[in-house]
CSV table of C-alpha atoms and ligand atoms in Angstrom, one decimal:
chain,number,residue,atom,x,y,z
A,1,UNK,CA,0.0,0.0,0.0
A,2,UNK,CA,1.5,3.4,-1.0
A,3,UNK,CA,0.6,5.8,2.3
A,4,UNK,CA,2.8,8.9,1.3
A,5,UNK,CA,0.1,11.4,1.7
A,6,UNK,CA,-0.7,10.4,5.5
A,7,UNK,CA,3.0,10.5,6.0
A,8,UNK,CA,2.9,14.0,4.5
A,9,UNK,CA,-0.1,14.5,6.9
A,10,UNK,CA,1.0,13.4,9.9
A,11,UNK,CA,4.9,15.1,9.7
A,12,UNK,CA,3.0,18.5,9.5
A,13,UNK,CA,0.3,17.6,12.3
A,14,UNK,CA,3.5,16.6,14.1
A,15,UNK,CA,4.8,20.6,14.6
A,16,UNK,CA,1.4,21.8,15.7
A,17,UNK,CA,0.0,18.7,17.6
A,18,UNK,CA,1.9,17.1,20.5
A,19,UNK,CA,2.5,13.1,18.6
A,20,UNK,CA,0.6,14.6,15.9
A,21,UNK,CA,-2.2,13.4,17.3
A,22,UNK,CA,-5.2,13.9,19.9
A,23,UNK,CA,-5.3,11.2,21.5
A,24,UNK,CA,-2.2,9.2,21.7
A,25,UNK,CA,-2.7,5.7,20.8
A,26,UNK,CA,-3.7,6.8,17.2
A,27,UNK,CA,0.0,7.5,17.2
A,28,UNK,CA,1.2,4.4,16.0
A,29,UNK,CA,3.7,4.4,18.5
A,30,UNK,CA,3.0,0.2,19.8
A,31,UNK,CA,3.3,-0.9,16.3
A,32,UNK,CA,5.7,1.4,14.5
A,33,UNK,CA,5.0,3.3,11.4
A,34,UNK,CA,3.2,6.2,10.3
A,35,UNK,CA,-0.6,6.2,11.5
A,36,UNK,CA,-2.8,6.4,8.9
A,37,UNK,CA,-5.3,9.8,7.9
A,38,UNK,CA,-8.2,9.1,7.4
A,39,UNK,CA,-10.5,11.0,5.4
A,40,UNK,CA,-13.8,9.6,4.7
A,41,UNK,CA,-15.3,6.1,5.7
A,42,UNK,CA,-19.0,4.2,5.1
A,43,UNK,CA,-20.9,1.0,6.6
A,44,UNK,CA,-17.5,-1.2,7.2
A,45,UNK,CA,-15.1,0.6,5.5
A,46,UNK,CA,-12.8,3.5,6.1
A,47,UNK,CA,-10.5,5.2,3.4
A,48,UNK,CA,-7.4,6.9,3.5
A,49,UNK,CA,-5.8,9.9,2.3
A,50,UNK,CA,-4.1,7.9,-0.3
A,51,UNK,CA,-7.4,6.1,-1.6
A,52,UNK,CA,-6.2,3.2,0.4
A,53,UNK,CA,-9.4,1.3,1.6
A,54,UNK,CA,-9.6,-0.7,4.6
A,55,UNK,CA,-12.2,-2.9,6.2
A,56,UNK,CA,-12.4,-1.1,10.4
A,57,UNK,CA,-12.5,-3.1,13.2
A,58,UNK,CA,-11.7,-0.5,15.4
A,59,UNK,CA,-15.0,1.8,14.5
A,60,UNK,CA,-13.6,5.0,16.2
A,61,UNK,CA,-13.3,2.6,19.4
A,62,UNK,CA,-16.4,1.2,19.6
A,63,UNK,CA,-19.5,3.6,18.7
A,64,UNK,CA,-19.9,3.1,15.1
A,65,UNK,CA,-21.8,-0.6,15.9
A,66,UNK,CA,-24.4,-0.1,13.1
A,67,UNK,CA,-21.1,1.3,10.9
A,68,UNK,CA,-20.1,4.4,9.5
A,69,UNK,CA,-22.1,7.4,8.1
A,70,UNK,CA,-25.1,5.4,8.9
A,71,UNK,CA,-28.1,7.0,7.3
A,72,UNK,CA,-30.9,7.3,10.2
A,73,UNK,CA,-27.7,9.4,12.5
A,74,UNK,CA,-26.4,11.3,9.9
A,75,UNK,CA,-29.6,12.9,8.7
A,76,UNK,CA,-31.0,13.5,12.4
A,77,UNK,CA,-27.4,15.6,12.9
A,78,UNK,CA,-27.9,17.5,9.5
A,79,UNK,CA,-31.6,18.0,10.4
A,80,UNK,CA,-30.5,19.1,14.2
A,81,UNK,CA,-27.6,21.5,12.7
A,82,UNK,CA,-29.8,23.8,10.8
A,83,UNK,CA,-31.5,24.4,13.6
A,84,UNK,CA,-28.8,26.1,15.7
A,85,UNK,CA,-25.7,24.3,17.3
A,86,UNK,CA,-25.8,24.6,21.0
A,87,UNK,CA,-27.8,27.0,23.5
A,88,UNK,CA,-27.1,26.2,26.7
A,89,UNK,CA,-30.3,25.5,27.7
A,90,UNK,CA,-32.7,22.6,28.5
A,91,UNK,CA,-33.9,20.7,25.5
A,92,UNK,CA,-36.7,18.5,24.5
A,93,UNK,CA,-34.3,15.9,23.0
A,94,UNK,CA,-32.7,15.5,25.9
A,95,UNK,CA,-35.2,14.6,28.1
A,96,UNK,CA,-36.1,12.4,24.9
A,97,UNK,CA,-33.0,10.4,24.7
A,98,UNK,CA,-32.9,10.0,28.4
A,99,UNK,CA,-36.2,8.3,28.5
A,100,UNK,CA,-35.6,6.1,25.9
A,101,UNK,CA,-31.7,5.4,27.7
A,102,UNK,CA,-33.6,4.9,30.8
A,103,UNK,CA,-36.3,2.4,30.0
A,104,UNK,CA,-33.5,0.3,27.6
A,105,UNK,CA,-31.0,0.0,30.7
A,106,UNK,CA,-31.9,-2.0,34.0
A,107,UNK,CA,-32.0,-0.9,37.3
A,108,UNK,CA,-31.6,3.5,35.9
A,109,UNK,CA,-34.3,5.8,36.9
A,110,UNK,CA,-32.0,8.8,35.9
A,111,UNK,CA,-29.0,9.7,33.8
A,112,UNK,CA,-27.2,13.0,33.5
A,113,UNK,CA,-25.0,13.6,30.0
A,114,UNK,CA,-21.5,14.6,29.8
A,115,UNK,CA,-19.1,15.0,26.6
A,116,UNK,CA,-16.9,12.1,27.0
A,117,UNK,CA,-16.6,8.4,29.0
A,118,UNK,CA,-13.7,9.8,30.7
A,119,UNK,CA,-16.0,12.7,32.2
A,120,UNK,CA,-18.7,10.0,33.0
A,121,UNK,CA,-16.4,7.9,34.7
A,122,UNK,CA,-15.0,10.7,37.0
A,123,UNK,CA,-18.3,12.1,37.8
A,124,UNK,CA,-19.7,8.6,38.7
A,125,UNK,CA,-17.1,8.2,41.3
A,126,UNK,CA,-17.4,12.3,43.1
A,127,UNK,CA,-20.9,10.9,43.3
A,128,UNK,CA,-20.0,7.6,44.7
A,129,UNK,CA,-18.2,9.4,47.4
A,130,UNK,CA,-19.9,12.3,48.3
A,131,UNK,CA,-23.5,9.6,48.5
A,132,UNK,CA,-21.2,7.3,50.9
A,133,UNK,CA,-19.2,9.9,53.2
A,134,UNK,CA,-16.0,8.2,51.9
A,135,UNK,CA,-12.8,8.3,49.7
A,136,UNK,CA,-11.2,5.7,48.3
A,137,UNK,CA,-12.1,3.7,45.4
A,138,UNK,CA,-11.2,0.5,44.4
A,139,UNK,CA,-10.2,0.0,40.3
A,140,UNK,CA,-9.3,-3.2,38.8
A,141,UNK,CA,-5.3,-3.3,36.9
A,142,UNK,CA,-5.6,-3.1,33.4
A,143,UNK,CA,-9.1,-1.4,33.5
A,144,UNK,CA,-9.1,1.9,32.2
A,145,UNK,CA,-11.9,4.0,32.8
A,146,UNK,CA,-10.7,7.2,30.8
A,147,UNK,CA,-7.9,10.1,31.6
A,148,UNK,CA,-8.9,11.6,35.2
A,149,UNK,CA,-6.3,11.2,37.6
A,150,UNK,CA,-8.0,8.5,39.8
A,151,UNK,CA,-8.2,6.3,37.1
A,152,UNK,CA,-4.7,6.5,35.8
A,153,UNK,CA,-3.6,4.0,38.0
A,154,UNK,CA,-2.4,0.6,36.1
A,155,UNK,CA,-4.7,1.8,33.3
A,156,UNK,CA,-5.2,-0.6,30.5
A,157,UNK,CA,-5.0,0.3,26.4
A,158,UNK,CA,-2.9,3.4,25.7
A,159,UNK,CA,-1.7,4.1,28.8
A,160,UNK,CA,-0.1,0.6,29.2
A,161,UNK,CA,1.0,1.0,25.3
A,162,UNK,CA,3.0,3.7,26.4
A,163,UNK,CA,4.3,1.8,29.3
A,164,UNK,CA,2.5,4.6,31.3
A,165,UNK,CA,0.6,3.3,34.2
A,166,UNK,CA,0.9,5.6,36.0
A,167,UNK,CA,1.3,9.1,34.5
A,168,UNK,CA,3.4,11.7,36.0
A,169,UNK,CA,1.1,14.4,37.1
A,170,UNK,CA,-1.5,12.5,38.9
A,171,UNK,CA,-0.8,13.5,43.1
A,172,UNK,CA,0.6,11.4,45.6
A,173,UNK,CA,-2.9,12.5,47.5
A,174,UNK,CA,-4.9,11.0,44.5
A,175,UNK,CA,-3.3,8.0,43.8
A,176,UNK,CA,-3.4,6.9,47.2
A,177,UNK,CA,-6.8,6.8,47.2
A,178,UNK,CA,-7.1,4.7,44.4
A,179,UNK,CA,-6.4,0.8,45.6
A,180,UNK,CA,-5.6,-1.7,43.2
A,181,UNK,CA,-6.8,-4.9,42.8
A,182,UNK,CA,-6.5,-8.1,40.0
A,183,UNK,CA,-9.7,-8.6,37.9
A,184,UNK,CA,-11.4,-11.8,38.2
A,185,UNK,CA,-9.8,-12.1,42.3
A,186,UNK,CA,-12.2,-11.4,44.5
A,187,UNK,CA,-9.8,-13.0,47.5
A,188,UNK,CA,-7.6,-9.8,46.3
A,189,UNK,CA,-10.4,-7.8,46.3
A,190,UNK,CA,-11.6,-8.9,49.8
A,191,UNK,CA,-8.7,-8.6,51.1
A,192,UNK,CA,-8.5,-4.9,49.8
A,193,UNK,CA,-11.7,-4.3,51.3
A,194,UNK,CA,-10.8,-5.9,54.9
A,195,UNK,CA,-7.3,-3.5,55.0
A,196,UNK,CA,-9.4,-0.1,53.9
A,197,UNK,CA,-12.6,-1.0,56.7
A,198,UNK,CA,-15.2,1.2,56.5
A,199,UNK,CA,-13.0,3.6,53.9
A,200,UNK,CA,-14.0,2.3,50.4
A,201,UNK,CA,-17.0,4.4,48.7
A,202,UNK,CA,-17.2,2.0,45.4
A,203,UNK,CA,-15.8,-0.4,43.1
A,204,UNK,CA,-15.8,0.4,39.7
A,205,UNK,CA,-14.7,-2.0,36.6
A,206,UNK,CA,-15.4,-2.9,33.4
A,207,UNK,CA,-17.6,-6.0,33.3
A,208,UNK,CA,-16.3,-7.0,30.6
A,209,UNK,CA,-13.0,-5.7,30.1
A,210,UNK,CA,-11.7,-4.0,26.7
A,211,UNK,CA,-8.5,-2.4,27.3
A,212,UNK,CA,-6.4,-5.0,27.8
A,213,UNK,CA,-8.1,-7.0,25.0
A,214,UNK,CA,-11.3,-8.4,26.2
A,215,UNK,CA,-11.3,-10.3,29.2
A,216,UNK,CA,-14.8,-11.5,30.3
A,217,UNK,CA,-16.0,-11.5,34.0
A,218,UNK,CA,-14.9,-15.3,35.1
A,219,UNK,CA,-17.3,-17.3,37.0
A,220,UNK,CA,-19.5,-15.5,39.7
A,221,UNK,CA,-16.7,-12.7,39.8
A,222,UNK,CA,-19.8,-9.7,39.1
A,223,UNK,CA,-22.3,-11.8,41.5
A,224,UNK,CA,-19.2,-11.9,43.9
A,225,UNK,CA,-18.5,-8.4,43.7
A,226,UNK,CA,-21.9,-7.0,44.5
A,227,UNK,CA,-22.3,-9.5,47.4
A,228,UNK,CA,-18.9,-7.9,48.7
A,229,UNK,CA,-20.2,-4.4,48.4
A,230,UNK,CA,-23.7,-5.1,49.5
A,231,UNK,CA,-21.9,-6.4,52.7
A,232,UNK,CA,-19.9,-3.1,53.1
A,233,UNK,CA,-21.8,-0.1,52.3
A,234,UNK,CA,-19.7,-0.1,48.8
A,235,UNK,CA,-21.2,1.1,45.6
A,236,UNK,CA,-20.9,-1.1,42.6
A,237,UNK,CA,-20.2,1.3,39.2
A,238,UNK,CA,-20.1,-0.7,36.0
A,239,UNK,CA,-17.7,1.6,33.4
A,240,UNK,CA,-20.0,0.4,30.4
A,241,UNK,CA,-18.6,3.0,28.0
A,242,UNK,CA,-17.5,0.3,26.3
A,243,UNK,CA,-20.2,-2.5,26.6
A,244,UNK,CA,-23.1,-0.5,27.0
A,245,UNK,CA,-25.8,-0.6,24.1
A,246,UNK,CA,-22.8,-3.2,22.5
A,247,UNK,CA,-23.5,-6.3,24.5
A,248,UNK,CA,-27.1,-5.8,24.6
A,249,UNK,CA,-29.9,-3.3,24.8
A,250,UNK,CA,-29.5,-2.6,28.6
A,251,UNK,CA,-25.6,-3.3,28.9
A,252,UNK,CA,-23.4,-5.9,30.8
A,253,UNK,CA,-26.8,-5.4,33.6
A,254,UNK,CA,-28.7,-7.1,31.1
A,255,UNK,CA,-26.6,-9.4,29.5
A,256,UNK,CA,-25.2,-11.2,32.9
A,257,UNK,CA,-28.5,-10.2,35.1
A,258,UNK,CA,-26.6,-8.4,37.5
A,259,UNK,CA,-27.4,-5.0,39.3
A,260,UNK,CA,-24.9,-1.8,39.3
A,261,UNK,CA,-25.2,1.4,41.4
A,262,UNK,CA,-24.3,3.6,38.8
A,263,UNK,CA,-23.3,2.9,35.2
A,264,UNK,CA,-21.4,4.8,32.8
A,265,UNK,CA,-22.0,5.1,29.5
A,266,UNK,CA,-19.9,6.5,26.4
A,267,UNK,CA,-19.3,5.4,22.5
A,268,UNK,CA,-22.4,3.5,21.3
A,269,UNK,CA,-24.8,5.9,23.1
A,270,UNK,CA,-23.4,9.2,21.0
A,271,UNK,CA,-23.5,7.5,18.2
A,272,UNK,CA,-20.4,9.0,16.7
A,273,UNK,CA,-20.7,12.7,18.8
A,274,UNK,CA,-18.9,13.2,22.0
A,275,UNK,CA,-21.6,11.7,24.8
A,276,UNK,CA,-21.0,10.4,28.0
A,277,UNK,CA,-23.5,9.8,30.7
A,278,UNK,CA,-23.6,8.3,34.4
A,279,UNK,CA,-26.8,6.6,35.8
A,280,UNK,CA,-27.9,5.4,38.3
A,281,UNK,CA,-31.8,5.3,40.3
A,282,UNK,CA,-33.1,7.8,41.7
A,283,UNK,CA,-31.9,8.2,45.4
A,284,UNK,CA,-28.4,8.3,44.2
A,285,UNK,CA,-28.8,11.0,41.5
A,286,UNK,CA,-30.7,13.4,43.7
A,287,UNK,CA,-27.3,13.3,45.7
A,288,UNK,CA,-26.5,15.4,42.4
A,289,UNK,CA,-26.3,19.4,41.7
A,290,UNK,CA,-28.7,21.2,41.8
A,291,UNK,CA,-31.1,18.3,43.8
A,292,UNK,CA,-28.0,17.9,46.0
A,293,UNK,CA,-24.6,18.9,47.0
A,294,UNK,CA,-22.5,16.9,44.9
A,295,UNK,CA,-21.2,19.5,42.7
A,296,UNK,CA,-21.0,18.5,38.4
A,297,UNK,CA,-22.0,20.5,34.8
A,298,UNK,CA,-21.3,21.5,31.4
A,299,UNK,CA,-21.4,24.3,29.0
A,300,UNK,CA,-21.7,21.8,25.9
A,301,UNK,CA,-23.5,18.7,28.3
A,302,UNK,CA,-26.7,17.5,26.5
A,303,UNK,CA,-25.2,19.4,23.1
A,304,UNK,CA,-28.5,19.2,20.9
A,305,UNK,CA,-26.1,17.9,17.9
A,306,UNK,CA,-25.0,15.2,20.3
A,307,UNK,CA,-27.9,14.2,21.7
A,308,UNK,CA,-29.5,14.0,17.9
A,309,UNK,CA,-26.7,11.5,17.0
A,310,UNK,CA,-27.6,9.0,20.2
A,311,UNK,CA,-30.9,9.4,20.1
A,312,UNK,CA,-31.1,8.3,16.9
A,313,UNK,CA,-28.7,5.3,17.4
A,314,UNK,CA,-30.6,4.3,20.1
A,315,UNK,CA,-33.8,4.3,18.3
A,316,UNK,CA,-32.1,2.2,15.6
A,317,UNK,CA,-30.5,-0.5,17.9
A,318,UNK,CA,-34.2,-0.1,20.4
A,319,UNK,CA,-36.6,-1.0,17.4
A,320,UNK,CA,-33.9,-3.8,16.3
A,321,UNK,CA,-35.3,-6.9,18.1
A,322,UNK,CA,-32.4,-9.0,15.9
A,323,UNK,CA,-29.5,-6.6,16.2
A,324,UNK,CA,-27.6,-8.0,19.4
A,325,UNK,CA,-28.2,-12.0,18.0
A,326,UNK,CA,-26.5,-11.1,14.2
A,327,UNK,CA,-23.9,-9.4,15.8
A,328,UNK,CA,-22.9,-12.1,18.4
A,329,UNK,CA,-23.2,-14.7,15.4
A,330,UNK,CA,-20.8,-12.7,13.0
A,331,UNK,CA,-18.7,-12.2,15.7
A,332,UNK,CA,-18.4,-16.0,16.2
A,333,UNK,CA,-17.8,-16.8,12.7
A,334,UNK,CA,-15.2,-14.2,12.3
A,335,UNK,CA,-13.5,-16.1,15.9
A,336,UNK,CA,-13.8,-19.3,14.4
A,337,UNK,CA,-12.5,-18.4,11.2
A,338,UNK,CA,-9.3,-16.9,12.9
A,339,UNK,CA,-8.7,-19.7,14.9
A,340,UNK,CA,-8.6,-22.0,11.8
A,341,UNK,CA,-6.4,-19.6,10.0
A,342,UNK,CA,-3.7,-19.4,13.0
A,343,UNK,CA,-3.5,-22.8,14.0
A,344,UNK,CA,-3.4,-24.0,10.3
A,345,UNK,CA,-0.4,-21.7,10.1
A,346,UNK,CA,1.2,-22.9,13.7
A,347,UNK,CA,1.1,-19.5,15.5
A,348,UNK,CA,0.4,-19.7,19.3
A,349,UNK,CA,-3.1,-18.0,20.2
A,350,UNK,CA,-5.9,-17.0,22.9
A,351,UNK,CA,-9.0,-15.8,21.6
A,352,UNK,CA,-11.5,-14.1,24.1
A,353,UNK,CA,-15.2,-12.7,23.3
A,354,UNK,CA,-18.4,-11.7,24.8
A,355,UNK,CA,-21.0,-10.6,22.2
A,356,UNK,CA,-19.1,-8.2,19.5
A,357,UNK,CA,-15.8,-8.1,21.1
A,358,UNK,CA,-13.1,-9.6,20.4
A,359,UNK,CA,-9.6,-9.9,21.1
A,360,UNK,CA,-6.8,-12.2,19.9
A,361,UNK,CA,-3.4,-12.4,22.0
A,362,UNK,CA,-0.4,-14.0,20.7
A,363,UNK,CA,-0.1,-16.5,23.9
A,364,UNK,CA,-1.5,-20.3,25.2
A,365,UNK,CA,-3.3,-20.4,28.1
A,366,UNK,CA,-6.2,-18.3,29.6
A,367,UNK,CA,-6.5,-14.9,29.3
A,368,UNK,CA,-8.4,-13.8,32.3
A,369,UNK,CA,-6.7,-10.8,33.8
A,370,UNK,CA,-3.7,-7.4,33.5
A,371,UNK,CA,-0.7,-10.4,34.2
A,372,UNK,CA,-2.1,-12.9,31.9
A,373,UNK,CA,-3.0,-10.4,29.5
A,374,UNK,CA,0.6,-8.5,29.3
A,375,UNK,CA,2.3,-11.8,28.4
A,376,UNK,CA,0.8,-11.5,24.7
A,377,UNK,CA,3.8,-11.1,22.6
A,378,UNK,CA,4.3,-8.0,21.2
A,379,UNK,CA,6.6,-9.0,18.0
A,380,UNK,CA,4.1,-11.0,16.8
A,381,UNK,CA,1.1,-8.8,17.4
A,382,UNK,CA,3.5,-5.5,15.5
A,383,UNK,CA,3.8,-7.6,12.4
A,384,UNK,CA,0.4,-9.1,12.3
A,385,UNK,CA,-1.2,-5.4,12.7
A,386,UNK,CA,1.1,-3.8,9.7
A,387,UNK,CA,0.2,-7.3,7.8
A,388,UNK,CA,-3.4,-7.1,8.5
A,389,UNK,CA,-3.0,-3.1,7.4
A,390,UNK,CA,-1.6,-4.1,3.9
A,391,UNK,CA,-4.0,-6.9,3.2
A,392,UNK,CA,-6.7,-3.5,3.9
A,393,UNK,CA,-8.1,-4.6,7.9
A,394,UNK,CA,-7.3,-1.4,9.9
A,395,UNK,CA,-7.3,-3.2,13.7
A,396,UNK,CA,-6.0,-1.2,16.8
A,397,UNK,CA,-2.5,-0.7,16.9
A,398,UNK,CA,-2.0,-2.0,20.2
A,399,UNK,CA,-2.1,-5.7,21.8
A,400,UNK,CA,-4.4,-4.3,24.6
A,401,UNK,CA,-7.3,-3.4,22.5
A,402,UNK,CA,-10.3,-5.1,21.8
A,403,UNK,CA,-11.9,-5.3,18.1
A,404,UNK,CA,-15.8,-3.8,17.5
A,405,UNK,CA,-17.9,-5.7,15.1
A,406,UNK,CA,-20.8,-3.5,13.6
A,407,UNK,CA,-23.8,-4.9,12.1
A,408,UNK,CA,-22.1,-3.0,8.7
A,409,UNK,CA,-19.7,-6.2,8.2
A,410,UNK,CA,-21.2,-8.7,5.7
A,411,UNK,CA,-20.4,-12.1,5.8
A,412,UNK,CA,-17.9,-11.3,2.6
A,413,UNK,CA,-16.0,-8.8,4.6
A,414,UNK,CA,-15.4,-11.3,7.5
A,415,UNK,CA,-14.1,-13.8,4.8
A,416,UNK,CA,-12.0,-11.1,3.2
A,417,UNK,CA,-10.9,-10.9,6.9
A,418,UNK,CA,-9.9,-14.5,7.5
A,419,UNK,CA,-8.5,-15.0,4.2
A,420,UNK,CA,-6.1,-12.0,5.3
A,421,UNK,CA,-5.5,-13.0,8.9
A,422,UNK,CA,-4.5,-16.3,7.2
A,423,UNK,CA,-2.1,-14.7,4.9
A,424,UNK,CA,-0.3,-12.8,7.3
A,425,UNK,CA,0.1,-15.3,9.6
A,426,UNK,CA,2.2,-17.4,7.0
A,427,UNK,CA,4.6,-14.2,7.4
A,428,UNK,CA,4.6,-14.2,10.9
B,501,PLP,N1,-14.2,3.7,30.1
B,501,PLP,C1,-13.9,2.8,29.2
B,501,PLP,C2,-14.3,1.4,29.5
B,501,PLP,C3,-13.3,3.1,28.0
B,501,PLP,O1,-13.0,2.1,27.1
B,501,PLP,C4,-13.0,4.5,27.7
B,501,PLP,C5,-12.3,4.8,26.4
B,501,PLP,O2,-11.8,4.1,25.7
B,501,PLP,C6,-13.3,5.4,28.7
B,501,PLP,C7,-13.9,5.0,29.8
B,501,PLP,C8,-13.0,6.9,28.4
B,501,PLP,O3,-13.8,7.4,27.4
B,501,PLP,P1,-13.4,8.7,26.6
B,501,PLP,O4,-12.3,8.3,25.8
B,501,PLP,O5,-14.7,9.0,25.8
B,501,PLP,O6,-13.1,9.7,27.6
């Protein structure tokens, strides 16, 4: 593939834009190489500034699960735009989208809308601790749950790309407030608990996690997990930026029956905009400004363009009584097919997935938490990814990221996608 325009591209973003890029992972810098520019992309396919076309499993890191420039939220945002692009004021559509949010997701009576997962997650814990009276949190390594200081503690995906844990910046104060525990342990997490008495105000996690691949909840580990917080005045947040809307209508709740305090949301639910939102019922969020003390807000929170794009995503996936069944079934063909391709060619591999996520490491043996998950090897994965680039399937360029089907992928494109996962791994 010739990419000598996104080389062009990404030298002069370089001198204006720290990496050259706005959020650092895009940056190549796991995998080596120039990251590619994209400039235009549709249903399951992206192109490049060099008319390079590529089949995306990465779908702007989960949200685009019905696939690019799809019709129905394209036209609401158009529709929305003429209109007037923010006001900072209450709006109809977002008491709309919150109602529909609300009666798709278990166990919600309200939800509040923020610009980004990052902001959800961080609000969803002030509000954790100011309901409780307490301080510390406990976060699961390799879990990330966005950019706030908290959370940058053994975060997973591009913080551990960049070898980054922990980042320099985050206080001595915060950090000590944040305890650490392995996913899938909950001795670990008991024991946690047992050293911090009477201190912890939640437990957040993914429950399923997707930054260091995807690693699904093993066992009883969520029905373990609310016992242990039922038991100690400990709220339970589920980070379903990730998983929420993807796994099923109302989330990881719905999919594995369990209950969470509060949830965050992110990706699918702005449909391509920048959305976040925190939930939870209604005694918690009247602990929220201006009901309560616990202080959060906005200028741009509940943007009308925004809440046009997830409204109408959620409508889509709401009305789709089939959507979450095709997706878990192309999802399984494309795992099956990958398998066959990588143990015809003799290359070592784990492959873990829970609905449309997927994640393949270059390792035997299970996959199940931050230790396991790091011993992927990285060689193999660099290689695969540029392979996989040149035979046009744009994955994430890093080993600790999980792959997004959309209902966009037809049957041919997962074929094309074998055929190539089986041709690069004959270099590899
Ligand atoms: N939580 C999870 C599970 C995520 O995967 C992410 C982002 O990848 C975030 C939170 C942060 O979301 P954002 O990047 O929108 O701030």
């Amino acid at each position: 593939m010739n990419y000598t325009r996104s080389s062009a591209l990404f030298a002069q973003a370089e001198k204006v834009i720290p990496g050259g890029v706005n959020s650092p992972v895009r940056a190549f810098k796991a995998v080596g190489g120039t990251p590619i520019f994209i400039k235009e992309a549709k249903g399951a396919y992206l192109v490049d500034e060099d008319n390079n076309k590529y089949i995306d499993y990465i779908n702007s890191w989960g949200p685009m699960i019905l696939g690019h420039a799809y019709k129905p939220v394209v036209d609401a945002v158009v529709e929305k735009t003429k209109k007037g692009t923010s006001f900072g004021t209450p709006t109809e559509i977002e008491t709309q989208i919150a109602e529909l949010a609300v009666s798709m997701v278990p166990n919600i009576d309200m939800i509040r809308f923020v610009n980004s997962g990052t902001e959800a997650c961080m609000s969803a814990v002030r509000l954790a601790r100011g309901y409780t009276g307490k301080d510390k949190i406990i976060k699961f390594a390799g879990c990330y749950h966005g950019h706030s200081d908290s959370f940058l503690i053994q975060a997973g995906s591009g913080a551990v790309t960049f070898g980054a844990p922990n980042s320099p910046g985050v206080t001595q104060g915060t950090a000590k407030d944040t305890l650490l525990a392995r996913y899938n342990d909950i001795e670990n997490v008991k024991q946690i608990i047992e050293a911090n008495k009477g201190e912890i105000a939640c437990i957040i996690l993914e429950p399923v996690a997707g930054n260091m691949g995807c690693i699904p909840p093993q066992n009883d580990f969520l029905k373990q997990l609310r016992e242990v917080c039922d038991a100690n005045d400990i709220l339970l947040i589920f980070d379903e930026v990730m998983t929420g809307f993807r796994l099923a209508k109302g989330g990881a709740q719905e999919l594995f029956n369990m209950k969470a305090d509060i949830v965050c949301f992110g990706k699918v639910i702005g449909g391509g905009l920048p959305v976040g939102a925190f939930a939870a019922n209604k005694e918690i969020m009247s602990h929220l400004a201006p009901l309560g003390p616990v202080y959060q807000a906005g200028t741009l929170s509940g943007n009308p363009l925004a809440m046009a794009a997830g409204l109408a995503m959620l409508q889509e996936l709401n009305k789709d009584s089939e959507i979450y069944t095709r997706l878990e079934e192309k999802t399984a063909y494309l795992h099956n097919g990958i398998v066959e391709a990588l143990t015809k060619n003799n290359i070592t591999h784990t492959i873990n997935r829970v609905g449309s996520m997927i994640s393949v490491h270059f390792d035997e043996g299970a996959v199940v938490d931050f230790e396991t998950a790091a011993k992927g090897n990285n060689e193999t994965f660099k290689k695969f990814f540029h392979g996989m680039l040149d035979n046009g399937v744009y994955i994430a360029p890093s080993a600790f990221e999980t792959w997004f089907i959309t209902d966009a992928l037809s049957y041919e494109d997962l074929d094309k996608t074998i055929a190539a996962v089986d041709a690069v791994a004959k270099t590899l």
